[in-house]
Each structure stands twice: as C-alpha cells, then as structure tokens.
C-alpha cells in the first residue's frame, strides 16, 4: 500500500508538471533565444530556431521533440541545440558506464590474479620450508643412528678398515 501511494504521488507530480501552462510570449521586437531562455521561468521555455519563437517547454514530455517546432530548438542554453545536448549526455553516460565497468573488471580480475599469485607463492614457500625441516630431521636421525652403529661396532671390535669388505 505504501509503494502504490508513493508511485501515485510521483505520477501526480509528473502530471502536474506536464499540465503546467507557462506563458512564454515575448515582445516580437526584442525576442531572441537569450531573452526567451533567460527572462522567463527557468526551464519552462524553449527557443524554436525554425520559427524563431519562444514556446512552452516541459522537460518531462518534450525531451526530444517540441510541439509546433520539431527537433531544432534550444532549451536551457542558446549555444548548443537541445538534441545535441541529449546526444552528448547519452555519450557521457555511456563513457562513465564503460569507465566504471573497466575499473571493476580490472580491480576484480587483474588485481585478484596478482593476489592469488602471491598467495600461491606464499603457500609454496611454506610447503618448501616444511619439506626442508623434514629433510633436516631425517638427516639428523640418520647421523644419530650411524653414530650408534659405529659405537656398537667399536664395542665389539667390528671396526671396518675397508668399508667395502664383508663381515663374516
């Protein structure tokens, strides 16, 4: 119920703006684009280039085509045609979307790949450190065992002069 009330309020506001009657009549002798746009209520009048008249303009309904004028009109400025303003805004919005998309892809993919590579390298370094620790431990056990065997051989007089001769 709240959503329909809000949407009804927005719809009512849009219809009120569309239904406003604006007086954009100017003195014919001094009528120009500048006086039409600057001297009237802001955003409610547009200058028709073809007929050189000041006409009421509703930004909600007359976004690309002005009644009794066509597409060649100026609204909010006298430098750039309103149609070019709309095209320019569309292009600028597209460029902003492309830029944001590119930054998002770069941040998520490229920077993420580097982070994953660093993490893999860290894991590999940890694994190699563990393998080295195990190898050192085995070497220490091997040398300790060899010392015990040598002590037993000395005790029983089995010291080898030639390491390759057989025991009988």
Short mmCIF file of C-alpha atoms in Angstrom, two decimals:
data_model
loop_
_atom_site.label_atom_id
_atom_site.label_comp_id
_atom_site.label_asym_id
_atom_site.label_seq_id
_atom_site.Cartn_x
_atom_site.Cartn_y
_atom_site.Cartn_z
CA UNK A 1 0.00 0.00 0.00
CA UNK A 2 2.92 2.32 0.75
CA UNK A 3 4.52 1.66 -2.64
CA UNK A 4 1.34 2.42 -4.57
CA UNK A 5 0.87 5.64 -2.58
CA UNK A 6 4.41 6.73 -3.37
CA UNK A 7 4.11 5.83 -7.05
CA UNK A 8 0.74 7.61 -7.22
CA UNK A 9 2.36 10.70 -5.66
CA UNK A 10 5.18 10.63 -8.21
CA UNK A 11 2.69 10.14 -11.04
CA UNK A 12 0.61 13.06 -9.69
CA UNK A 13 3.72 15.25 -9.54
CA UNK A 14 4.69 14.35 -13.12
CA UNK A 15 1.19 15.11 -14.42
CA UNK A 16 1.19 18.41 -12.52
CA UNK A 17 4.48 19.41 -14.14
CA UNK A 18 3.17 18.31 -17.56
CA UNK A 19 -0.09 20.20 -17.12
CA UNK A 20 1.51 23.50 -16.11
CA UNK A 21 0.67 26.25 -18.53
CA UNK A 22 3.59 28.57 -18.96
CA UNK A 23 3.38 31.90 -20.67
CA UNK A 24 6.40 32.18 -22.93
CA UNK A 25 5.17 35.05 -25.06
CA UNK A 26 7.71 37.78 -25.58
CA UNK A 27 7.67 41.08 -27.33
CA UNK A 28 8.26 40.29 -31.03
CA UNK A 29 10.71 43.15 -31.49
CA UNK A 30 13.07 42.01 -28.74
CA UNK A 31 12.53 38.29 -28.96
CA UNK A 32 15.70 36.23 -29.18
CA UNK A 33 16.96 32.97 -27.80
CA UNK A 34 18.73 34.68 -24.93
CA UNK A 35 15.71 36.67 -23.81
CA UNK A 36 13.42 33.65 -24.19
CA UNK A 37 15.55 31.37 -22.04
CA UNK A 38 16.95 33.87 -19.53
CA UNK A 39 13.98 36.18 -18.98
CA UNK A 40 11.33 33.50 -18.47
CA UNK A 41 10.88 30.99 -15.71
CA UNK A 42 13.92 28.71 -15.65
CA UNK A 43 13.49 25.52 -17.62
CA UNK A 44 9.94 26.20 -18.80
CA UNK A 45 10.54 27.92 -22.14
CA UNK A 46 12.47 26.93 -25.24
CA UNK A 47 13.54 28.85 -28.33
CA UNK A 48 12.42 27.37 -31.63
CA UNK A 49 15.11 28.02 -34.22
CA UNK A 50 12.90 27.36 -37.26
CA UNK A 51 10.05 29.72 -36.35
CA UNK A 52 12.13 32.00 -34.11
CA UNK A 53 9.51 31.89 -31.36
CA UNK A 54 9.57 31.24 -27.66
CA UNK A 55 7.44 28.21 -26.81
CA UNK A 56 6.48 26.48 -23.55
CA UNK A 57 8.82 23.61 -22.77
CA UNK A 58 8.21 20.72 -20.40
CA UNK A 59 11.39 18.77 -19.65
CA UNK A 60 9.37 15.62 -18.84
CA UNK A 61 7.30 15.32 -22.01
CA UNK A 62 9.24 17.39 -24.56
CA UNK A 63 12.61 15.73 -24.16
CA UNK A 64 13.37 15.19 -27.86
CA UNK A 65 10.59 16.91 -29.78
CA UNK A 66 8.89 20.22 -29.10
CA UNK A 67 5.28 20.64 -30.33
CA UNK A 68 4.88 23.26 -33.08
CA UNK A 69 8.64 23.31 -33.59
CA UNK A 70 10.11 19.88 -34.24
CA UNK A 71 13.61 18.91 -33.19
CA UNK A 72 15.53 22.13 -33.81
CA UNK A 73 15.10 24.01 -30.54
CA UNK A 74 17.22 25.35 -27.70
CA UNK A 75 16.38 24.79 -24.05
CA UNK A 76 18.44 25.94 -21.04
CA UNK A 77 21.14 27.45 -23.30
CA UNK A 78 21.48 29.18 -26.64
CA UNK A 79 24.82 27.70 -27.62
CA UNK A 80 24.07 24.03 -28.17
CA UNK A 81 20.94 22.63 -29.78
CA UNK A 82 18.84 20.62 -27.32
CA UNK A 83 19.14 17.50 -29.47
CA UNK A 84 22.94 17.72 -29.28
CA UNK A 85 22.72 18.15 -25.51
CA UNK A 86 20.72 14.91 -25.27
CA UNK A 87 23.20 13.07 -27.52
CA UNK A 88 26.12 14.48 -25.52
CA UNK A 89 24.57 13.43 -22.22
CA UNK A 90 23.95 9.95 -23.62
CA UNK A 91 27.55 9.63 -24.80
CA UNK A 92 28.90 10.95 -21.49
CA UNK A 93 26.73 8.48 -19.56
CA UNK A 94 27.94 5.65 -21.80
CA UNK A 95 31.57 6.63 -21.25
CA UNK A 96 31.05 6.78 -17.49
CA UNK A 97 29.46 3.31 -17.55
CA UNK A 98 32.36 1.95 -19.65
CA UNK A 99 34.89 3.52 -17.29
CA UNK A 100 33.20 2.10 -14.18
CA UNK A 101 32.89 -1.32 -15.84
CA UNK A 102 36.55 -1.25 -16.87
CA UNK A 103 37.68 -0.29 -13.37
CA UNK A 104 35.51 -3.00 -11.85
CA UNK A 105 36.89 -5.65 -14.19
CA UNK A 106 40.45 -4.51 -13.57
CA UNK A 107 40.02 -4.49 -9.80
CA UNK A 108 38.25 -7.85 -9.63
CA UNK A 109 40.23 -9.77 -12.23
CA UNK A 110 43.69 -8.30 -12.62
CA UNK A 111 44.36 -7.30 -9.03
CA UNK A 112 42.75 -10.54 -7.85
CA UNK A 113 45.07 -12.56 -10.10
CA UNK A 114 48.13 -10.89 -8.56
CA UNK A 115 46.82 -11.54 -5.06
CA UNK A 116 46.18 -15.20 -5.92
CA UNK A 117 49.71 -15.49 -7.35
CA UNK A 118 51.18 -14.01 -4.15
CA UNK A 119 49.11 -16.40 -2.04
CA UNK A 120 50.19 -19.40 -4.13
CA UNK A 121 53.85 -18.34 -3.83
CA UNK A 122 53.47 -17.98 -0.05
CA UNK A 123 51.90 -21.45 0.21
CA UNK A 124 54.67 -22.91 -1.95
CA UNK A 125 57.33 -21.26 0.25
CA UNK A 126 55.67 -22.66 3.38
CA UNK A 127 55.50 -26.12 1.80
CA UNK A 128 59.19 -25.96 0.82
CA UNK A 129 60.12 -24.86 4.36
CA UNK A 130 58.23 -27.87 5.76
CA UNK A 131 60.00 -30.22 3.31
CA UNK A 132 63.38 -28.75 4.29
CA UNK A 133 62.57 -29.20 8.00
CA UNK A 134 61.58 -32.84 7.41
CA UNK A 135 64.79 -33.47 5.39
CA UNK A 136 66.93 -31.92 8.18
CA UNK A 137 65.17 -34.07 10.78
CA UNK A 138 65.76 -37.23 8.73
CA UNK A 139 69.42 -36.31 8.22
CA UNK A 140 69.85 -35.77 11.98
CA UNK A 141 68.20 -39.15 12.68
CA UNK A 142 70.39 -40.85 10.08
CA UNK A 143 73.61 -39.40 11.55
CA UNK A 144 72.49 -40.30 15.09
CA UNK A 145 71.74 -43.86 14.01
CA UNK A 146 75.14 -44.10 12.25
CA UNK A 147 76.89 -42.94 15.43
CA UNK A 148 75.08 -45.64 17.46
CA UNK A 149 76.06 -48.30 14.93
CA UNK A 150 79.68 -47.13 14.97
CA UNK A 151 79.68 -47.23 18.80
CA UNK A 152 78.35 -50.82 18.76
CA UNK A 153 80.97 -51.84 16.18
CA UNK A 154 83.75 -50.29 18.30
CA UNK A 155 82.44 -52.04 21.39
CA UNK A 156 82.59 -55.47 19.74
CA UNK A 157 85.70 -54.74 17.68
CA UNK A 158 83.99 -54.82 14.35
CA UNK A 159 85.53 -51.61 13.06
CA UNK A 160 85.92 -51.84 9.34
CA UNK A 161 89.17 -50.76 7.76
CA UNK A 162 87.71 -51.14 4.30
CA UNK A 163 84.10 -50.10 4.17
CA UNK A 164 83.52 -52.46 1.25
CA UNK A 165 84.63 -55.70 2.89
CA UNK A 166 82.08 -58.19 4.13
CA UNK A 167 81.53 -59.22 7.69
CA UNK A 168 81.80 -62.96 8.31
#
